[in-house]
PDB file of C-alpha atoms and ligand atoms in Angstrom:
ATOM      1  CA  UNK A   1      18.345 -15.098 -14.298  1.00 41.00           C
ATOM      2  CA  UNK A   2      16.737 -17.154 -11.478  1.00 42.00           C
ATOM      3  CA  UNK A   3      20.914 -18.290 -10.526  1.00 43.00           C
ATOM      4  CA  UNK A   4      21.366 -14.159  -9.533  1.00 46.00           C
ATOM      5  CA  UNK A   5      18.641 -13.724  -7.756  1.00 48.00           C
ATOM      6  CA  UNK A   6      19.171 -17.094  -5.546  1.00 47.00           C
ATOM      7  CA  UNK A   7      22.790 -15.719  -4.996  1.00 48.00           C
ATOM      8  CA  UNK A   8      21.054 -12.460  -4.518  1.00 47.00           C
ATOM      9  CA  UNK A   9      18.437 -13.271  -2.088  1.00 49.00           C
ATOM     10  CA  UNK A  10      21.546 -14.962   0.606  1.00 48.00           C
ATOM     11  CA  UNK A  11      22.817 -11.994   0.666  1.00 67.00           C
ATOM     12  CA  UNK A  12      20.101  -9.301   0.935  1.00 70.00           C
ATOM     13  CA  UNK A  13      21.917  -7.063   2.903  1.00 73.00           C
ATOM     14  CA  UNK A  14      24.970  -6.931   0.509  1.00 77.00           C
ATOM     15  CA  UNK A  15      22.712  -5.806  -2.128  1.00 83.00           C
ATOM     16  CA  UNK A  16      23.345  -1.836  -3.547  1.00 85.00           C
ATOM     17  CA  UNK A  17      21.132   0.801  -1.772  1.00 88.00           C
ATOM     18  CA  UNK A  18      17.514   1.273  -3.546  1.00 92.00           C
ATOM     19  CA  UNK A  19      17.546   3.848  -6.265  1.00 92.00           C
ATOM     20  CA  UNK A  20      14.301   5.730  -7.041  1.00 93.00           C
ATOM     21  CA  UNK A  21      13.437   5.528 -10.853  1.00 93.00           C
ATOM     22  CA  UNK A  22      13.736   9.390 -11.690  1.00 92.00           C
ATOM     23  CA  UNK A  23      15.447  12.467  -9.529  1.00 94.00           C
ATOM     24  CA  UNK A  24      13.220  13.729  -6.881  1.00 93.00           C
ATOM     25  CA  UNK A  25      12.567  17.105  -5.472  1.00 94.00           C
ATOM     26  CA  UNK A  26      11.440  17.570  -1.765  1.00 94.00           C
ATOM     27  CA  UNK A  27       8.482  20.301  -0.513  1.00 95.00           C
ATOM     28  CA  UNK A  28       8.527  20.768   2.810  1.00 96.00           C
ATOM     29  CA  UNK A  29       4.600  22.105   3.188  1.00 97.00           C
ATOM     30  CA  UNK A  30       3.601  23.874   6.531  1.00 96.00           C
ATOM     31  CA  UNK A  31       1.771  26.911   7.276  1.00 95.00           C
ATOM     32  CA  UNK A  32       5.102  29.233   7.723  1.00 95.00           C
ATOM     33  CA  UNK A  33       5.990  28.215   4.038  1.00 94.00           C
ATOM     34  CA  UNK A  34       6.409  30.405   1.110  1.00 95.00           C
ATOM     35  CA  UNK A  35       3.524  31.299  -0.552  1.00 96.00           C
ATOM     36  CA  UNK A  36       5.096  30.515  -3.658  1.00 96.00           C
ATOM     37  CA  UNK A  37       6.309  27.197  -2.611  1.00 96.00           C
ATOM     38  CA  UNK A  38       2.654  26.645  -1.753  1.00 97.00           C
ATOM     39  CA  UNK A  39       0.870  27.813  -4.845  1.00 97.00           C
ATOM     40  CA  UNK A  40       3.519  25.616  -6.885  1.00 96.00           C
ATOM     41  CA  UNK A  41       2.406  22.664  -4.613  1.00 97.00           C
ATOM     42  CA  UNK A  42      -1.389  23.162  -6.496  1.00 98.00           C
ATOM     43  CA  UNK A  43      -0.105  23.982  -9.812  1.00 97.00           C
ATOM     44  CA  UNK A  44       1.956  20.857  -9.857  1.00 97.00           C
ATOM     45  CA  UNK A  45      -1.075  18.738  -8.894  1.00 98.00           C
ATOM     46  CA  UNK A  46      -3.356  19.871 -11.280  1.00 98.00           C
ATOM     47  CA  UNK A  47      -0.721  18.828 -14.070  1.00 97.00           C
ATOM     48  CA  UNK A  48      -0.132  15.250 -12.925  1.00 98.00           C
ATOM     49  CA  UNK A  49      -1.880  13.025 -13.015  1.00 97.00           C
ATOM     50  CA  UNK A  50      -0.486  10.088 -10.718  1.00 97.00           C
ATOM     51  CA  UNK A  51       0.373  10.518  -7.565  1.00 98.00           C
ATOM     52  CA  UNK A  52       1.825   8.317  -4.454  1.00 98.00           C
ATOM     53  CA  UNK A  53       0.456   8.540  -1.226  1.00 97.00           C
ATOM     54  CA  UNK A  54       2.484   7.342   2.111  1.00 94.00           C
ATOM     55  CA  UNK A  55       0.720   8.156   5.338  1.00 87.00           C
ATOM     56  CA  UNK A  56       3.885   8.385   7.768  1.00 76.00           C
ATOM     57  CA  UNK A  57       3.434   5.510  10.777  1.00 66.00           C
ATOM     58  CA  UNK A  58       2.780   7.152  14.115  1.00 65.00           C
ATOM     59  CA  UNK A  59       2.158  11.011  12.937  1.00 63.00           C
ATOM     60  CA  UNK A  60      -1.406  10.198  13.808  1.00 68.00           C
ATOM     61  CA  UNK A  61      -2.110  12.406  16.635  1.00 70.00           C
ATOM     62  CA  UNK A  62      -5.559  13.918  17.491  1.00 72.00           C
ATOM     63  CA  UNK A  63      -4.605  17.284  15.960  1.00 83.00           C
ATOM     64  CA  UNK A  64      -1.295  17.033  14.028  1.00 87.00           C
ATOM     65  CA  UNK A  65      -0.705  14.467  11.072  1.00 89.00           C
ATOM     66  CA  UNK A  66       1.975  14.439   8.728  1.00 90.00           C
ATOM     67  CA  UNK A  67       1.655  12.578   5.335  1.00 93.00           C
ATOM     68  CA  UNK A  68       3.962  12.390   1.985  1.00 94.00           C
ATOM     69  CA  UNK A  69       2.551  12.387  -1.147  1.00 97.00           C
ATOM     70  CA  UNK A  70       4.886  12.298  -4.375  1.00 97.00           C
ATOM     71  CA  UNK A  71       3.622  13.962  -7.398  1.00 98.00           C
ATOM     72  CA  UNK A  72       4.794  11.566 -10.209  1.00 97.00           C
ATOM     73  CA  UNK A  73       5.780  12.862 -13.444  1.00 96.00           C
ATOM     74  CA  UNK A  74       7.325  11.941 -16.560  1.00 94.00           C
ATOM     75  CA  UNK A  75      11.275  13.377 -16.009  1.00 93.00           C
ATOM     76  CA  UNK A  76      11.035  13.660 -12.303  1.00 94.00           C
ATOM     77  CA  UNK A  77       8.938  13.396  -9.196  1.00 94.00           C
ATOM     78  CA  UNK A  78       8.188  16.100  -6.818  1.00 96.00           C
ATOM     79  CA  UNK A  79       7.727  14.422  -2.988  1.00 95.00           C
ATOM     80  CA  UNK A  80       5.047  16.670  -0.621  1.00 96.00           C
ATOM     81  CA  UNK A  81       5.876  16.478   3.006  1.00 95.00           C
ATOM     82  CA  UNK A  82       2.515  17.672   4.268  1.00 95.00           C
ATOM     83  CA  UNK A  83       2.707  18.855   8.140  1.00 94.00           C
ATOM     84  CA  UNK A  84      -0.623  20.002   9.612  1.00 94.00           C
ATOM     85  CA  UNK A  85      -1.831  20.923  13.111  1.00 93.00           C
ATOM     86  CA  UNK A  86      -5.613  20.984  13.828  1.00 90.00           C
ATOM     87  CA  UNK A  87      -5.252  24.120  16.454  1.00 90.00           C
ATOM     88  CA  UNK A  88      -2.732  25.868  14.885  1.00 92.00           C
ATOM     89  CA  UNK A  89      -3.789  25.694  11.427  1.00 94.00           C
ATOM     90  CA  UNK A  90      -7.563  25.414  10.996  1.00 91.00           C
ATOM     91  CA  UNK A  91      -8.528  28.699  10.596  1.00 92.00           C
ATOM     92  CA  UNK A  92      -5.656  29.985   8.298  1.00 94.00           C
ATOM     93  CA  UNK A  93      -5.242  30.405   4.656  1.00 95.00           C
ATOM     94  CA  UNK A  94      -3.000  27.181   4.770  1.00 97.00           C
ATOM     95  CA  UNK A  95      -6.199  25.435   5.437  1.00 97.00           C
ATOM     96  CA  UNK A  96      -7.380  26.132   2.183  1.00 97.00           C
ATOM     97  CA  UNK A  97      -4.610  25.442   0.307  1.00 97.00           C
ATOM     98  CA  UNK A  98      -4.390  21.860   1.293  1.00 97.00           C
ATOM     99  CA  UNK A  99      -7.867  21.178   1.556  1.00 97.00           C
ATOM    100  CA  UNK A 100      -7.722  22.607  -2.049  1.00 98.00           C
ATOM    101  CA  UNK A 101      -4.770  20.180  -2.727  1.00 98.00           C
ATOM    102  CA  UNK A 102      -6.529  17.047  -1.620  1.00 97.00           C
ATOM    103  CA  UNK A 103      -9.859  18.008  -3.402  1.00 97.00           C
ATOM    104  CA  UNK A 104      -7.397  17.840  -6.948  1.00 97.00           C
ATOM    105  CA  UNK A 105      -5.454  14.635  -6.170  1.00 97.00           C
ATOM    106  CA  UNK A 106      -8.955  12.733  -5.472  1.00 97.00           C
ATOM    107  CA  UNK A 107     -10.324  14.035  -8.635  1.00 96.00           C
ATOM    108  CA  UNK A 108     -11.705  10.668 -10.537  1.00 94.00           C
ATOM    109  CA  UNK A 109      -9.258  12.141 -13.208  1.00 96.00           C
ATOM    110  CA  UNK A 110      -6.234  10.990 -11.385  1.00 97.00           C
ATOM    111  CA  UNK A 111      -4.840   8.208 -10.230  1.00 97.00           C
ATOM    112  CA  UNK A 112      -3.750   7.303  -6.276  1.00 98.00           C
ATOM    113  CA  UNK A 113      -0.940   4.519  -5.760  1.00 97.00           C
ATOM    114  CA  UNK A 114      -0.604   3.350  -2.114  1.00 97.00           C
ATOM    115  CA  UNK A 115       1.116  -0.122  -1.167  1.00 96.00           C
ATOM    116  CA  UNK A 116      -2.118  -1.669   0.551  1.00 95.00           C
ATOM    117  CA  UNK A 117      -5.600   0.026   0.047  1.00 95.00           C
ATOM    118  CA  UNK A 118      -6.157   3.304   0.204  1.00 95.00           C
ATOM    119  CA  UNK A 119      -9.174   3.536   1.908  1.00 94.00           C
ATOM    120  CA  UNK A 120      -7.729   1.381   5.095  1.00 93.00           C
ATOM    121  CA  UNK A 121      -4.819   3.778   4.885  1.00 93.00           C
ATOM    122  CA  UNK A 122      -6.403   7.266   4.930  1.00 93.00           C
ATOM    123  CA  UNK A 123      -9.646   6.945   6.693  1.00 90.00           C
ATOM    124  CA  UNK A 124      -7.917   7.547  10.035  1.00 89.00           C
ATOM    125  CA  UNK A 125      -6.976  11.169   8.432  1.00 91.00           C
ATOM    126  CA  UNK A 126     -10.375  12.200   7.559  1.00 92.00           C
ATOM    127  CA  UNK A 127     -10.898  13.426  11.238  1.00 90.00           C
ATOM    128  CA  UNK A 128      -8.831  16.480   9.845  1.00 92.00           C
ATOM    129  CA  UNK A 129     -11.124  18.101   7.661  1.00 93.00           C
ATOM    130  CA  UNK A 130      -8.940  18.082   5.168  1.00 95.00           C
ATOM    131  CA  UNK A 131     -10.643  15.722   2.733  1.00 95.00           C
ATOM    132  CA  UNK A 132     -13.454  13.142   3.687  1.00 96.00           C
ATOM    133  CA  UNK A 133     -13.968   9.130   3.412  1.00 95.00           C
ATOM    134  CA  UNK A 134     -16.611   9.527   0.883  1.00 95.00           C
ATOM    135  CA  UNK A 135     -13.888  11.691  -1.421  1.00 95.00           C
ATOM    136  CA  UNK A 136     -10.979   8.557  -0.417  1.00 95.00           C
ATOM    137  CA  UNK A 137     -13.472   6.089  -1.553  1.00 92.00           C
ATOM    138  CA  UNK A 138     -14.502   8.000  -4.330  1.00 92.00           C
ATOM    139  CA  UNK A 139     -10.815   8.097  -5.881  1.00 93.00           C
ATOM    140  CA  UNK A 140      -8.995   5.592  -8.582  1.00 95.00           C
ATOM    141  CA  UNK A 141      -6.809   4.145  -6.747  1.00 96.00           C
ATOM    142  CA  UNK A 142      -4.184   1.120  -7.365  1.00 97.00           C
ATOM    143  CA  UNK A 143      -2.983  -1.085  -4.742  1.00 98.00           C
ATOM    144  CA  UNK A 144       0.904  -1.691  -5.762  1.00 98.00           C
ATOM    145  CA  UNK A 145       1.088  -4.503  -3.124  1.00 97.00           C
ATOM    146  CA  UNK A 146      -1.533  -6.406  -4.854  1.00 96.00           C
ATOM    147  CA  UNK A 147      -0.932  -5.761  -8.550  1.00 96.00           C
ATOM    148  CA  UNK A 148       2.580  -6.721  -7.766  1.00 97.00           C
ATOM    149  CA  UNK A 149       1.991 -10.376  -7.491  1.00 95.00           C
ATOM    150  CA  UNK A 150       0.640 -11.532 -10.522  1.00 94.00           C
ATOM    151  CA  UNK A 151       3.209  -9.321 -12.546  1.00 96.00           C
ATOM    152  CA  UNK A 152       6.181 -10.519 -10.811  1.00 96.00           C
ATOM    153  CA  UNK A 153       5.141 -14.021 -10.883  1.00 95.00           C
ATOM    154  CA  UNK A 154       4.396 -13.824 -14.868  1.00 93.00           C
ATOM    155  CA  UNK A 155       8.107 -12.679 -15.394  1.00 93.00           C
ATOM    156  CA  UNK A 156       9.778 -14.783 -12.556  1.00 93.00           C
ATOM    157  CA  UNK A 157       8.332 -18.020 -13.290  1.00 92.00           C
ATOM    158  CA  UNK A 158       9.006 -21.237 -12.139  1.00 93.00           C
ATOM    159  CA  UNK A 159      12.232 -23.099 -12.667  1.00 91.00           C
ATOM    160  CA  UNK A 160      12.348 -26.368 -14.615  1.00 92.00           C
ATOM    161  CA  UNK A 161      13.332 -28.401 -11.225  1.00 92.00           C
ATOM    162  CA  UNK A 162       9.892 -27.177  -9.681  1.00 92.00           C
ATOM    163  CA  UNK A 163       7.189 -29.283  -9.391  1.00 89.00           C
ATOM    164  CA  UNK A 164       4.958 -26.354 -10.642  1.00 88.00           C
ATOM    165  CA  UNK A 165       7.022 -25.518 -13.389  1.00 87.00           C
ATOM    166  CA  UNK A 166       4.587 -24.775 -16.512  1.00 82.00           C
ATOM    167  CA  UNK A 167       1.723 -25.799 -14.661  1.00 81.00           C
ATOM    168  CA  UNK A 168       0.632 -22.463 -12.548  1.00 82.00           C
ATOM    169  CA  UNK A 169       3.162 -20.109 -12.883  1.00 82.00           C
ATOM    170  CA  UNK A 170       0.837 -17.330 -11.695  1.00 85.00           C
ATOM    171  CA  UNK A 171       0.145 -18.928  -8.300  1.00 86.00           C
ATOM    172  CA  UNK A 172       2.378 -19.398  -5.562  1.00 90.00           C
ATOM    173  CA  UNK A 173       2.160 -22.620  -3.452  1.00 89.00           C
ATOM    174  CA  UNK A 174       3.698 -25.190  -0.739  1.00 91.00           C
ATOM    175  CA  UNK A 175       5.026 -27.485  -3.839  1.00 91.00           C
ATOM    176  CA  UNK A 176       6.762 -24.320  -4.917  1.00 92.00           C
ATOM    177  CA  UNK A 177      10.527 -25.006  -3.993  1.00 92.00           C
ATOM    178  CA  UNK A 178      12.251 -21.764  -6.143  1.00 93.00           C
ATOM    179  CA  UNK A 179      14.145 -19.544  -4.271  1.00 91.00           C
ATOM    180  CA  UNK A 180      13.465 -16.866  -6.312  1.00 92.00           C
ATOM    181  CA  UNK A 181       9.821 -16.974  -5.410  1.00 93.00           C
ATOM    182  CA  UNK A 182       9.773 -16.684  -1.569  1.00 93.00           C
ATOM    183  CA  UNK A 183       6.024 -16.696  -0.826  1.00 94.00           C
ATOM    184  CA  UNK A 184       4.171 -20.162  -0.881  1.00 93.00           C
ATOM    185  CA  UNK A 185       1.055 -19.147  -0.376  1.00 91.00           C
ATOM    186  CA  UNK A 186      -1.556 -17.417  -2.523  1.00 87.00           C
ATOM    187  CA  UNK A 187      -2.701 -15.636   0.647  1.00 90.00           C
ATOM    188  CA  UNK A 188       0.328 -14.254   1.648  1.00 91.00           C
ATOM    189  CA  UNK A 189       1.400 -10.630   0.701  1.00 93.00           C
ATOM    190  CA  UNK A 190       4.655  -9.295  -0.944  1.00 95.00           C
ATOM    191  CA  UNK A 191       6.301  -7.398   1.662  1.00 93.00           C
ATOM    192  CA  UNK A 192       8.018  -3.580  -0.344  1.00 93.00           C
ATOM    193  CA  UNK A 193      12.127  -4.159   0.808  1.00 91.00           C
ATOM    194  CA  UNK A 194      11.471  -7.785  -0.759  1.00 93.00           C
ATOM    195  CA  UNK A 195       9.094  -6.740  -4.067  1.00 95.00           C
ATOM    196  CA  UNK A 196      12.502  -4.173  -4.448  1.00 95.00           C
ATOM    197  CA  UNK A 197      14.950  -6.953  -3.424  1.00 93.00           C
ATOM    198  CA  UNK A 198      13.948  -9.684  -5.651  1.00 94.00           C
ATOM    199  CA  UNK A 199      12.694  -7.169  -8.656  1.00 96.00           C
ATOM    200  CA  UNK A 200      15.603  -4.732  -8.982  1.00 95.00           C
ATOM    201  CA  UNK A 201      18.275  -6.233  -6.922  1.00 92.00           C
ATOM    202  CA  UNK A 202      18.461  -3.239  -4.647  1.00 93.00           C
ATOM    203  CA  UNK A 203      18.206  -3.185  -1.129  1.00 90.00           C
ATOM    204  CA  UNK A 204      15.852  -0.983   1.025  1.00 87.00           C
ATOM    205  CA  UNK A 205      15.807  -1.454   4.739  1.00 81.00           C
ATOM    206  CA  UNK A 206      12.274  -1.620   6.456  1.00 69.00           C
ATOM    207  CA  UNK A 207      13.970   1.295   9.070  1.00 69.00           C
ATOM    208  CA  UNK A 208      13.870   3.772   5.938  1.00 68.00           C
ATOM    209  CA  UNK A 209      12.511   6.699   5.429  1.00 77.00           C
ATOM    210  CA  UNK A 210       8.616   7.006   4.182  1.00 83.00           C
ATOM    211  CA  UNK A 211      10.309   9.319   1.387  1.00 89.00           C
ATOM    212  CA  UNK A 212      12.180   6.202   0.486  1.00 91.00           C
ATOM    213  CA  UNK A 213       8.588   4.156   0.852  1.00 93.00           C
ATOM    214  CA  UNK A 214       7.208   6.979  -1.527  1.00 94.00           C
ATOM    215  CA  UNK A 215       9.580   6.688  -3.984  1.00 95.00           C
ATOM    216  CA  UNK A 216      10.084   2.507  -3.706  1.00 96.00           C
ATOM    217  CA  UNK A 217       6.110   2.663  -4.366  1.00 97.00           C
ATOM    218  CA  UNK A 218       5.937   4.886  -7.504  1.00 97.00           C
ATOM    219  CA  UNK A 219       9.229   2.194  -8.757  1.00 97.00           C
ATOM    220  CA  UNK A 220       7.388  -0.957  -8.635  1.00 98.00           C
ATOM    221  CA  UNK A 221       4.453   0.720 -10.254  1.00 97.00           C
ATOM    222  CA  UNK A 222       6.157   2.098 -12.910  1.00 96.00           C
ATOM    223  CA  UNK A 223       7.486  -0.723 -13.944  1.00 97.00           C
ATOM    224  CA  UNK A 224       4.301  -2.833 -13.564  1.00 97.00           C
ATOM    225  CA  UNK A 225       1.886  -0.357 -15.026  1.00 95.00           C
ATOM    226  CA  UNK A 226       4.460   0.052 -17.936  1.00 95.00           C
ATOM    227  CA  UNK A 227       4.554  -4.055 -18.271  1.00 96.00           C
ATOM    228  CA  UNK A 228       8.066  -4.389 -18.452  1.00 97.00           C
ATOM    229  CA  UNK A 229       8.966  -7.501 -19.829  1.00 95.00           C
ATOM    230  CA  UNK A 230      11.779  -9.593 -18.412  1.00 92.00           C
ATOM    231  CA  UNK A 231      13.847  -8.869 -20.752  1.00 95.00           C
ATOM    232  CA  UNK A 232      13.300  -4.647 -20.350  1.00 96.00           C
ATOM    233  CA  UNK A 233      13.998  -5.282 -16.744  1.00 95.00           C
ATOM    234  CA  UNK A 234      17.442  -7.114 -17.122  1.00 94.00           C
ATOM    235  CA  UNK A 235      18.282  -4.242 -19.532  1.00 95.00           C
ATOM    236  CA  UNK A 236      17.268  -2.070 -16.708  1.00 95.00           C
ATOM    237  CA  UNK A 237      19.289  -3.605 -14.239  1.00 91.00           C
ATOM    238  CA  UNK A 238      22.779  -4.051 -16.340  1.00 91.00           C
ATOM    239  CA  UNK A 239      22.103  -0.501 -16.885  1.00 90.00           C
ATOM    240  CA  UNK A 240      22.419   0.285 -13.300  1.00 86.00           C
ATOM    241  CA  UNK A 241      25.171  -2.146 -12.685  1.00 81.00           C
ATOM    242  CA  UNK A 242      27.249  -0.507 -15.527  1.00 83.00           C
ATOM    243  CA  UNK A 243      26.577   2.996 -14.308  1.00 79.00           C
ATOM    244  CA  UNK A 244      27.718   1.658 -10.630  1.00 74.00           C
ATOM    245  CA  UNK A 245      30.772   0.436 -12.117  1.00 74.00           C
ATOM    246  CA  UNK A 246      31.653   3.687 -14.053  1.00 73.00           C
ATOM    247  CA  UNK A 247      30.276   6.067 -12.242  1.00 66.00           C
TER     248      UNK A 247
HETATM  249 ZN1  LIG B   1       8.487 -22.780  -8.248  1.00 66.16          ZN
END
């Protein structure tokens, strides 16, 4: 296992392109939209029940945002690309509709993934109207990024050459000298094109798109909040090399 993953990790940028977990279906959501496209939007959220939230770097402007928000479900996941403009769109029936979105996905009924916390990442976008702190705050929410950790580090555990081999298999530190376990630090934080790297063997460039983040998200989660062993995950991944081979 760990001999892969050290070839693996040399050669990061020879790895196979990320591959979400389940087929994926875009919604483009502005105020020109369909109105059926729209009301789908809402009756899609009030049947799920987790969703992903990726607030798109530098579409923070004082009155436009743009935010993605994947609707995960059992056989597939439905990705929201949420555009909305303060001046444009304020006083329209639009309005409503996403304020009325937001109000369901915060619901303490459902559950909000983000990679880093939730609150740090949508507080910025309460200056919309569209949903306040107090409702962000209010949410469940799981941070991927730190739930990831201890689950990767209980399957990849140290090898028998390290010096912390048995001893804390949870923890990462300096004595740590694996190469499949790249952080030596409790402190420090899995980066997402690594946690997909040195889980799945895929690669996914930092450069990609926030669908891509979206979907990379609702991956590691899936397989963490399922608690795939290691064994369910190499049956996973020869799966995927298989199908790659015979396509
Ligand atoms: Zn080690």
């Amino acid at each position: 296992m760990s001999t892969i993953n050290n070839n693996i990790n040399r050669n990061i940028n020879e790895l196979p392109q990320f591959k979400p977990i389940k087929p994926c279906v875009l919604l483009y959501i502005y105020r020109a939209q369909a109105q059926f496209v729209l009301d789908e939007l809402i009756t899609e959220a009030r049947k799920t029940k987790i969703f992903t939230i990726v607030p798109e770097i530098g579409s923070l402007f004082s009155n436009y945002m743009f935010i993605h928000v994947e609707l995960v479900q059992d056989s597939q996941a439905i990705i929201a690309l949420i555009e909305y403009c303060t001046e444009r769109d304020r006083n329209s029936s639009y309005y409503h509709i996403v304020h009325n979105f937001f109000t369901i996905i915060f619901d303490s009924s459902k559950i909000i993934q983000t990679w880093g916390n939730l609150l740090d990442l949508l507080v910025p976008y309460a200056q919309y109207g569209l949903f306040a702190s107090s409702d962000v705050s209010q949410a469940q929410s799981i941070n991927v990024q730190k739930i990831f950790k201890p689950w990767y580090n209980n399957i990849f555990r140290h090898d028998i050459q390290c010096q912390q081999y048995r001893k804390y298999d949870e923890i990462d530190s300096s004595l740590c000298t694996c190469c499949h376990r790249p952080y030596k630090s409790s402190s420090c934080q899995w980066s997402i094109s690594r946690a997909i790297a040195y889980t799945f063997d895929e690669r996914y460039d930092y450069y990609m798109h926030d669908i891509h983040k979206c979907l990379a998200i609702t991956k590691l989660g899936h397989v963490i909040n399922g608690k795939w062993t290691s064994q369910k995950l190499n049956a996973y991944k020869q799966k995927q090399f298989i199908k790659k081979k015979n396509p």
